[in-house]
Tab-separated table of C-alpha atoms in Angstrom:
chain	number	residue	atom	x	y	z
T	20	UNK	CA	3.169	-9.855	22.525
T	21	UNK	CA	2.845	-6.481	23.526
T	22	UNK	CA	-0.420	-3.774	23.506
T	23	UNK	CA	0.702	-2.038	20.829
T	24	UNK	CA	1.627	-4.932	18.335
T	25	UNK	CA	-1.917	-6.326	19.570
T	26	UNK	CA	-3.382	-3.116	18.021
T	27	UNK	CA	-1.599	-2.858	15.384
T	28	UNK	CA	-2.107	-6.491	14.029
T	29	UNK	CA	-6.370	-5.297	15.260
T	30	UNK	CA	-5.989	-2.298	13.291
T	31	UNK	CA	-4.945	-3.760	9.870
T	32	UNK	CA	-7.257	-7.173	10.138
T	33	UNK	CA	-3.864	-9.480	10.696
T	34	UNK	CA	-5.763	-13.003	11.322
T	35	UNK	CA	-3.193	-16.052	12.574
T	36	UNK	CA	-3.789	-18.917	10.042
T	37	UNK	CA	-3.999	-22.220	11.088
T	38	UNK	CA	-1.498	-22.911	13.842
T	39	UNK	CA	-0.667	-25.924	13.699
T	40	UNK	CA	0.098	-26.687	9.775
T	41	UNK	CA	1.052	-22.736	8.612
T	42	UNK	CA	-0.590	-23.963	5.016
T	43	UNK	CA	-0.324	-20.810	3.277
T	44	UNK	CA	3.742	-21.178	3.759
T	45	UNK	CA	3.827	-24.419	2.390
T	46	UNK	CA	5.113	-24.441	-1.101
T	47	UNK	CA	4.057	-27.158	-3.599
T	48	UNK	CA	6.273	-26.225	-7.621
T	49	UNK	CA	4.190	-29.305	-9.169
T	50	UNK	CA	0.886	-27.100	-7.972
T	51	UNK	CA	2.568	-23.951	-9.161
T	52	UNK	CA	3.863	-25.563	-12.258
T	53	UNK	CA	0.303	-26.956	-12.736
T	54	UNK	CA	-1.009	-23.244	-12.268
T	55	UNK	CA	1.098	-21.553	-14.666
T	56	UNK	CA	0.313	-24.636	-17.783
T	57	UNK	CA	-3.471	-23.961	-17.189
T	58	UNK	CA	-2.942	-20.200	-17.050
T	59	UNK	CA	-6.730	-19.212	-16.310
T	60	UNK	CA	-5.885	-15.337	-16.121
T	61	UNK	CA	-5.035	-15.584	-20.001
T	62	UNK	CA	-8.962	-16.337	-20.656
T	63	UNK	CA	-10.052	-13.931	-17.544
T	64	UNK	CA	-8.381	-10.428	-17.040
T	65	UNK	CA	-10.465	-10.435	-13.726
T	66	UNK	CA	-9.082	-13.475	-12.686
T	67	UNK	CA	-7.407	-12.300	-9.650
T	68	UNK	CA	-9.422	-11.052	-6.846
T	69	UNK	CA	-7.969	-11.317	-3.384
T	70	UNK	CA	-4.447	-11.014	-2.142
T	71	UNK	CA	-3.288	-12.349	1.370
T	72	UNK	CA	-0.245	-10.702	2.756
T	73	UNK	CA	1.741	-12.239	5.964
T	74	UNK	CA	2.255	-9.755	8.441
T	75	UNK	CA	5.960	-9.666	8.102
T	76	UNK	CA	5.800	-8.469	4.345
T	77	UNK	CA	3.721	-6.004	5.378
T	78	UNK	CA	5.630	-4.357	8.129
T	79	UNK	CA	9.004	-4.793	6.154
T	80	UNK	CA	7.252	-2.983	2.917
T	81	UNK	CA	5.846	-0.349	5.009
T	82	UNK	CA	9.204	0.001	7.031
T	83	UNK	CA	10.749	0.768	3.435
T	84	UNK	CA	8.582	2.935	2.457
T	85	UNK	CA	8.810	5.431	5.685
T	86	UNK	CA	12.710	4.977	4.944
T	87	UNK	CA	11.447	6.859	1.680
T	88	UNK	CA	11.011	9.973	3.173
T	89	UNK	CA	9.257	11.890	0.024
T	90	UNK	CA	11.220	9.625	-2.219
T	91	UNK	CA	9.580	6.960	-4.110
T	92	UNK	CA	11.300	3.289	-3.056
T	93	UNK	CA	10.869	0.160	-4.631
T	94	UNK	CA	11.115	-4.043	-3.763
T	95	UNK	CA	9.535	-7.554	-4.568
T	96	UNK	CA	7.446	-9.568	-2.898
T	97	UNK	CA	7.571	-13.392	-2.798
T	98	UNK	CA	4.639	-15.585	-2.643
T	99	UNK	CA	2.623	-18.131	-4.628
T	100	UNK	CA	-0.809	-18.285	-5.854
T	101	UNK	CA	-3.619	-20.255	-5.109
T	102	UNK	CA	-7.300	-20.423	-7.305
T	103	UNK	CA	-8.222	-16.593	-7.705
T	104	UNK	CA	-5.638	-15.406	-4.691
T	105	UNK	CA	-2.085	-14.005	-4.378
T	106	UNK	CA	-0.018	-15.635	-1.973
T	107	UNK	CA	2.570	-13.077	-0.416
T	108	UNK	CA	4.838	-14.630	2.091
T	109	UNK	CA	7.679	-12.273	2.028
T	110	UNK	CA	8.823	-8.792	0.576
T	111	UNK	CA	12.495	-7.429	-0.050
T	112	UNK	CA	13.574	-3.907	-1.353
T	113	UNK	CA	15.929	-3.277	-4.594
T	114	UNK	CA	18.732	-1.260	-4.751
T	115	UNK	CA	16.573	1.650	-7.465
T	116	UNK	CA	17.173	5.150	-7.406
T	117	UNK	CA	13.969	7.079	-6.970
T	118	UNK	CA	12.722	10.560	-6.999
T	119	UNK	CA	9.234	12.318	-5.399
T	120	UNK	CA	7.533	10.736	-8.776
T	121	UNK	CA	9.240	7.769	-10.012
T	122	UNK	CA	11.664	4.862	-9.190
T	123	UNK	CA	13.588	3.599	-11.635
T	124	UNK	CA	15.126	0.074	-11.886
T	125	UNK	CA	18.508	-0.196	-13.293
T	126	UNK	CA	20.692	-2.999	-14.650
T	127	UNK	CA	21.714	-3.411	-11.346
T	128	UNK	CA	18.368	-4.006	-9.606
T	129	UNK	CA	17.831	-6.360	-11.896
T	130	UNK	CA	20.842	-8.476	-11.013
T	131	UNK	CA	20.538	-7.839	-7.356
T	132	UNK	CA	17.019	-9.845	-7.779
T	133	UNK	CA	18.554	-12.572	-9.842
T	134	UNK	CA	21.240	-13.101	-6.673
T	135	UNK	CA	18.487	-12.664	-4.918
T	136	UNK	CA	15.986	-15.267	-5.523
T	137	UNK	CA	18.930	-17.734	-6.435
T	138	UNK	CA	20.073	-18.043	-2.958
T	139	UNK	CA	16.797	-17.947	-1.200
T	140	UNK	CA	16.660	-21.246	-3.603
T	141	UNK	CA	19.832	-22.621	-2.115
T	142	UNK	CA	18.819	-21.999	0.722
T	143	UNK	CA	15.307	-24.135	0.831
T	144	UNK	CA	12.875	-21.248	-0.381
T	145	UNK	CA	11.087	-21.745	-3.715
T	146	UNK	CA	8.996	-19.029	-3.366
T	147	UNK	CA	8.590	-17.085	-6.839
T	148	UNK	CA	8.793	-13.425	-7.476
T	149	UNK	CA	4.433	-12.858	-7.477
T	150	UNK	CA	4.936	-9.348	-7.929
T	151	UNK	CA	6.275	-5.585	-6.927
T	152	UNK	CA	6.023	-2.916	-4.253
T	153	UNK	CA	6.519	0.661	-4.331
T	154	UNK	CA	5.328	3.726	-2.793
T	155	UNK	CA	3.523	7.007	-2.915
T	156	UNK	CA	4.714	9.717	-0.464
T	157	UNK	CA	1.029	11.452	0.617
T	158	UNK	CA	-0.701	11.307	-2.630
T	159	UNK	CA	-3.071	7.467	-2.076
T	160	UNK	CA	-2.774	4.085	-3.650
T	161	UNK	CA	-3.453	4.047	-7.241
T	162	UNK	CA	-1.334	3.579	-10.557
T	163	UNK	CA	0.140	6.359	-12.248
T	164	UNK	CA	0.914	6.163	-16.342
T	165	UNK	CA	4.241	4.986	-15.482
T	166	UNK	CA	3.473	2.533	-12.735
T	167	UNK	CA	0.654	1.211	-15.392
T	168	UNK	CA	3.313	0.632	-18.018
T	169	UNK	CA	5.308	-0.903	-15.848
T	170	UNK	CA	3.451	-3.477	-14.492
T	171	UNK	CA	1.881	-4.081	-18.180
T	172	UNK	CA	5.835	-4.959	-18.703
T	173	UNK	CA	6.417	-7.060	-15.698
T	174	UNK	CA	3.035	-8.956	-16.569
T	175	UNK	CA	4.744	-11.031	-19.634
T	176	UNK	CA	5.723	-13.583	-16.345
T	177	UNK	CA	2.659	-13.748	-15.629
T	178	UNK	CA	0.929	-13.468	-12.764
T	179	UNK	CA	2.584	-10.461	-11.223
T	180	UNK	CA	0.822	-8.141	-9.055
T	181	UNK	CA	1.290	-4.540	-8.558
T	182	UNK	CA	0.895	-3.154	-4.834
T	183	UNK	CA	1.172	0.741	-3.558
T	184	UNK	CA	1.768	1.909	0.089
T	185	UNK	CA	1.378	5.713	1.098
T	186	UNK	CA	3.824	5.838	3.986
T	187	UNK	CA	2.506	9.424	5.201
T	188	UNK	CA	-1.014	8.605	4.947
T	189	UNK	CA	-0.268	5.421	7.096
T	190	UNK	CA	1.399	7.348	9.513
T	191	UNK	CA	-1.124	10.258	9.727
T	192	UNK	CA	-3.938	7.469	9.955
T	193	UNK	CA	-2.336	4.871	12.341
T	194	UNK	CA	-3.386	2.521	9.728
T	195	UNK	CA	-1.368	0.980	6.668
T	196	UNK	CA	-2.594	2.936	3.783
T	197	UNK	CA	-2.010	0.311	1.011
T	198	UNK	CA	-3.558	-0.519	-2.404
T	199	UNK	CA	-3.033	-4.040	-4.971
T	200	UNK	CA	-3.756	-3.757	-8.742
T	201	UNK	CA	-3.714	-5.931	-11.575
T	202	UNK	CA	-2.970	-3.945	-15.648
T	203	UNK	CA	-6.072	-5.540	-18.045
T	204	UNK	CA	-4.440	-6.347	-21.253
T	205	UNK	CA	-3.874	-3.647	-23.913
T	206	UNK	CA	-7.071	-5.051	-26.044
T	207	UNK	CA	-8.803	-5.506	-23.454
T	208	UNK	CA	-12.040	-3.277	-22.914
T	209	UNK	CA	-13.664	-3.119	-18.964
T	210	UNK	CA	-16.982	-2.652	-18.401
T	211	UNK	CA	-18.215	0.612	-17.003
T	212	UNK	CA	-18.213	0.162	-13.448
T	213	UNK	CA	-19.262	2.562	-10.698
T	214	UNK	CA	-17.016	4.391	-8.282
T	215	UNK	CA	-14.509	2.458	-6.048
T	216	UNK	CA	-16.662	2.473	-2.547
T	217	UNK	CA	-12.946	2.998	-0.690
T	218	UNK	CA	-13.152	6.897	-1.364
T	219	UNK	CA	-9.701	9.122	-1.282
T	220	UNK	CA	-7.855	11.821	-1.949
T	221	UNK	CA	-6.306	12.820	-4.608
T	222	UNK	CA	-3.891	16.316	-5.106
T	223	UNK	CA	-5.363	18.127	-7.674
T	224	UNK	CA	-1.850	17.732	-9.182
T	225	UNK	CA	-2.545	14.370	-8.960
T	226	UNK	CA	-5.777	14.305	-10.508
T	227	UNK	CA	-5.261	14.729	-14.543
T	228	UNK	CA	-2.574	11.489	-14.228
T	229	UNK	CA	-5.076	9.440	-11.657
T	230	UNK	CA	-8.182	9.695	-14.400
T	231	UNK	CA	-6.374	9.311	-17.463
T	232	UNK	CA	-5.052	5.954	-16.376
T	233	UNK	CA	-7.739	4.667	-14.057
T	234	UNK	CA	-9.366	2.122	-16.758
T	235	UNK	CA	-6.759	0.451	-17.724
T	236	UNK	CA	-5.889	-1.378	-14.202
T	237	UNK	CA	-8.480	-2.734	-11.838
T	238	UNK	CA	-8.053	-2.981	-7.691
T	239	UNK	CA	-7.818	-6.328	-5.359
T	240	UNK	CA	-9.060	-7.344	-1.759
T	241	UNK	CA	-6.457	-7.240	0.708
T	242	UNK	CA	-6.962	-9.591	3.642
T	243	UNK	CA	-3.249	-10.033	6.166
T	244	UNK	CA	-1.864	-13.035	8.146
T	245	UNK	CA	0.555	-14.092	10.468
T	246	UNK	CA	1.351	-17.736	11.739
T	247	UNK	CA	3.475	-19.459	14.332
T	248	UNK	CA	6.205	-20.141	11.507
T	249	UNK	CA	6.943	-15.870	11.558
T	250	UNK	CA	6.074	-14.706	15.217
T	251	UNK	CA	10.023	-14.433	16.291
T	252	UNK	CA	10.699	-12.502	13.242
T	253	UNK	CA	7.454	-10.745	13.193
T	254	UNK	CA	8.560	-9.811	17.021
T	255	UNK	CA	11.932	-8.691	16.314
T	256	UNK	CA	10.539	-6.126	13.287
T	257	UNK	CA	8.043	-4.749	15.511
T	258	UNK	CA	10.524	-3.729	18.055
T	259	UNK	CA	11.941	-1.763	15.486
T	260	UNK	CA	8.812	-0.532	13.900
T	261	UNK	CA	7.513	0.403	17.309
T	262	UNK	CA	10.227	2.691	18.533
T	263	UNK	CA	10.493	4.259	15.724
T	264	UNK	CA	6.707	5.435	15.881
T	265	UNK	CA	7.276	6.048	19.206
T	266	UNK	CA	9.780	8.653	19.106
T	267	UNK	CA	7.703	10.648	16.027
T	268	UNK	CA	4.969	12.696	16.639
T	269	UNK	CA	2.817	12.022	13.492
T	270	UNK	CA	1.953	16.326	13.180
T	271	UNK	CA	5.339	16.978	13.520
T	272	UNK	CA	6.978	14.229	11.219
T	273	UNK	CA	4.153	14.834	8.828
T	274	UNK	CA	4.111	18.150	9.087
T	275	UNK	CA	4.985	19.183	4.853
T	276	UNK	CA	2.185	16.118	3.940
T	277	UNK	CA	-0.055	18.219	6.345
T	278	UNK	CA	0.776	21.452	5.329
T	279	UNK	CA	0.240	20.249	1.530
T	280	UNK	CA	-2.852	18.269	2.665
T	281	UNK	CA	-4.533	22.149	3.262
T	282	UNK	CA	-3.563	23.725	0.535
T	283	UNK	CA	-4.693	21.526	-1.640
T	284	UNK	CA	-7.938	21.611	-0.088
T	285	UNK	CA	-8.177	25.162	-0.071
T	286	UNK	CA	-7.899	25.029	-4.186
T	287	UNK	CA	-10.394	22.500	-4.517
T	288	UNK	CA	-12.860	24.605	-2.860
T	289	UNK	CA	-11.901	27.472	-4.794
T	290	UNK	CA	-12.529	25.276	-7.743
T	291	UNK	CA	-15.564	23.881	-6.558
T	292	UNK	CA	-17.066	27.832	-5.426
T	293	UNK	CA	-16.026	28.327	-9.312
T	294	UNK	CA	-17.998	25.333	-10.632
T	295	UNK	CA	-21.414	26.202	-8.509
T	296	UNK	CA	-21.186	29.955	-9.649
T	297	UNK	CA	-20.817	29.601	-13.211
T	298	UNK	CA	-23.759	26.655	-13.445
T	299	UNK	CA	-25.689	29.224	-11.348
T	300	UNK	CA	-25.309	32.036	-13.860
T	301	UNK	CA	-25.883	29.581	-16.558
T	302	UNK	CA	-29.333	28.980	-15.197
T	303	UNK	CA	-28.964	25.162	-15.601
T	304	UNK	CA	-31.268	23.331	-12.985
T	305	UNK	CA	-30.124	20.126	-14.093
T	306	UNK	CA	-26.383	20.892	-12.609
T	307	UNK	CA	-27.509	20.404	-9.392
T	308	UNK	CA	-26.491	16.753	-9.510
T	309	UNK	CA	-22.747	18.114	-10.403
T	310	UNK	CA	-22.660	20.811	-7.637
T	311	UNK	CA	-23.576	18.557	-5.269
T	312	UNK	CA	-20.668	15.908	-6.182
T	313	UNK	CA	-18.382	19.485	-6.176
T	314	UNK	CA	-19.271	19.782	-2.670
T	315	UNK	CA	-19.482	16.199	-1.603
T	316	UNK	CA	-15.636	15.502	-3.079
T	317	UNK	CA	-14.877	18.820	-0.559
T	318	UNK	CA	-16.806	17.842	2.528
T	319	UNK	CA	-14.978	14.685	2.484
T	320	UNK	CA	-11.228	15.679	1.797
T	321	UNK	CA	-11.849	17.903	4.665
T	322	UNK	CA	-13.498	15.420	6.931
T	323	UNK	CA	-10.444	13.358	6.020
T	324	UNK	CA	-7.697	15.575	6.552
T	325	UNK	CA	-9.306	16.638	10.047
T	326	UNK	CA	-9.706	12.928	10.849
T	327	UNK	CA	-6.171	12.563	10.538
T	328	UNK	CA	-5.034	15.814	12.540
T	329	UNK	CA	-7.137	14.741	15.368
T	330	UNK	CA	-5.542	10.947	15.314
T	331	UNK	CA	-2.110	12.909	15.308
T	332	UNK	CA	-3.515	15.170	18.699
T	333	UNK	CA	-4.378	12.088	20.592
T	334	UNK	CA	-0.960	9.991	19.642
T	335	UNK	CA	0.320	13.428	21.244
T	336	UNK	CA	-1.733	13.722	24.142
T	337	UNK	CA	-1.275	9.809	25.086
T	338	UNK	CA	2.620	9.928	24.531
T	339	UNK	CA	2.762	12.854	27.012
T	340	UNK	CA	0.329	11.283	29.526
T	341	UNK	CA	2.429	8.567	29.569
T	342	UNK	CA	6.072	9.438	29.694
T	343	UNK	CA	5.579	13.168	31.119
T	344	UNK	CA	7.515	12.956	33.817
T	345	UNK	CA	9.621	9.907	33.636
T	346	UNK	CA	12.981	10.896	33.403
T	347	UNK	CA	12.628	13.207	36.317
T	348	UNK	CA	11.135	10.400	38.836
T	349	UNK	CA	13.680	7.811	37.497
T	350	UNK	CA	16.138	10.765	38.763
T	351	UNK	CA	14.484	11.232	42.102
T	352	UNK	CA	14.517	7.552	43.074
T	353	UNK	CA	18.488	7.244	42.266
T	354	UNK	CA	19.071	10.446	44.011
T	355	UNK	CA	17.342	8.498	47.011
């Protein structure tokens, strides 16, 4: 395995399950049947807590989404589930046409996934559809109003799982930038619960669509795997994956996402300088609570956005430490 798959598979907390049986690939349908008679999600919308996806999923879903560009894309992922976890084992895109806000899955997509998952079944993989993929070009992991409606409409085959992957975030961090979410039902009221602990950033054009909608769907652990049953495969995608982040230079590939990253910050300090002004001609002393989460939600979008820039510097300064240089002695020793 090379250095950089090592820190890759470091980076995103990939842990090799046990090596000798590969349980979580194992497939039982009486279990599942069992599973889906007892349906315990029906009497508790916080049923599901945890997903586990295999390394390969992961890579092949984030490999689709760079694809993307700043177009939405959209695929599957196959799995099983197991007491209060989703089981992914495997992921595979759809034919959908998709624009910077949307995908959209037509008659076709659908059939493609019927072919699909008939074959796979033919071909000694029971594996069930657990749930969908798709991403957001540079604006986070969360569910919009239409990604909430539909997953509320994929959810009547029950359980299905919603999951979100920011390929420009994940390139600008070195890190895969992805989120899973379950819908509650439409009757169904959550309790008031404080703010998510994994803090980030959301355009302000972003912002109206992220609040409106953020009750009505609730976030999952994430926890990744790999086992001795994938390790060719997972070998062969990294090659792939590998030169491909190789040859980019994260500023310069990201470079719009960047650009858009600033002025968006630029407005929400505007909008914050606003907010503190008028509460201090107001003469309210108790809106110091509310300037200081003005300034807070600033100080941290810009921490952020300069975390990333530096991460980009670095992968530049390495890369050129490295191969500066290398063509011209490989030319000097076959000129000797």
């Amino acid at each position: 395995m090379s250095s950089t798959q090592k820190a890759w598979e470091i980076e995103n907390a990939i842990k090799l399950v046990d090596p000798y049986r590969d349980a979580l690939y194992s497939y039982d349908p009486e279990e599942q049947k069992a599973i889906q008679n007892e349906q315990p999600w029906r009497k508790d919308p916080h049923h599901f807590k945890n997903v586990r996806i295999s390394a390969v999923a992961l890579l092949k879903m984030v490999m689709h989404a760079r694809s993307g560009g700043s177009l939405e894309v959209m695929g599957l992922m196959q799995g099983k589930i197991s007491g209060d976890t989703f089981i992914v084992t495997d992921a595979f895109r759809l034919p959908v046409e998709g624009t910077e806000t949307r995908v959209n899955a037509s008659d076709e997509a659908n059939e493609y996934v019927i072919q699909y998952l008939q074959l796979c079944r033919e071909n000694g993989r029971a594996d069930n559809a657990v749930g969908w993929y798709h991403s957001h070009p540079g604006y986070g992991c969360w569910l919009s109003g239409i990604d909430v409606a539909t997953q509320m409409a994929q959810q009547f085959q029950d359980p299905f799982l919603a999951v979100v992957i920011d390929p420009d975030r994940t390139i600008s961090a070195g890190k895969v930038e992805i989120g899973a979410f379950r819908t509650y039902p439409k009757d169904y009221q959550p309790p008031n619960s404080q703010e998510d602990d994994d803090y980030q950033t959301i355009p302000l054009a972003k912002i109206e669509d992220f609040g409106a909608h953020a009750s009505q769907y609730y976030s999952l652990e994430i926890s990744h795997y790999k086992s001795t049953l994938d390790t060719h495969l997972l070998e062969l995608l990294w090659n792939k994956y590998w030169v491909s982040t190789l040859s980019q230079s994260p500023l310069f590939t990201n470079r719009e996402y960047s650009s858009k990253q600033m002025l968006d910050l630029s407005q929400k300090i505007r909008n914050a300088e606003k907010s503190i002004q008028s509460s201090s001609r107001g003469g309210h002393m108790g809106g110091r609570g509310s300037k200081d989460s003005h300034m807070e939600k600033v100080v941290r979008d810009s921490n952020k956005i300069a975390g990333e820039e530096i991460t980009g510097l670095m992968a530049g300064e390495i890369k050129a430490k490295l191969f500066e240089g290398v063509g011209a002695a490989a030319r000097s020793e076959s000129a000797a």
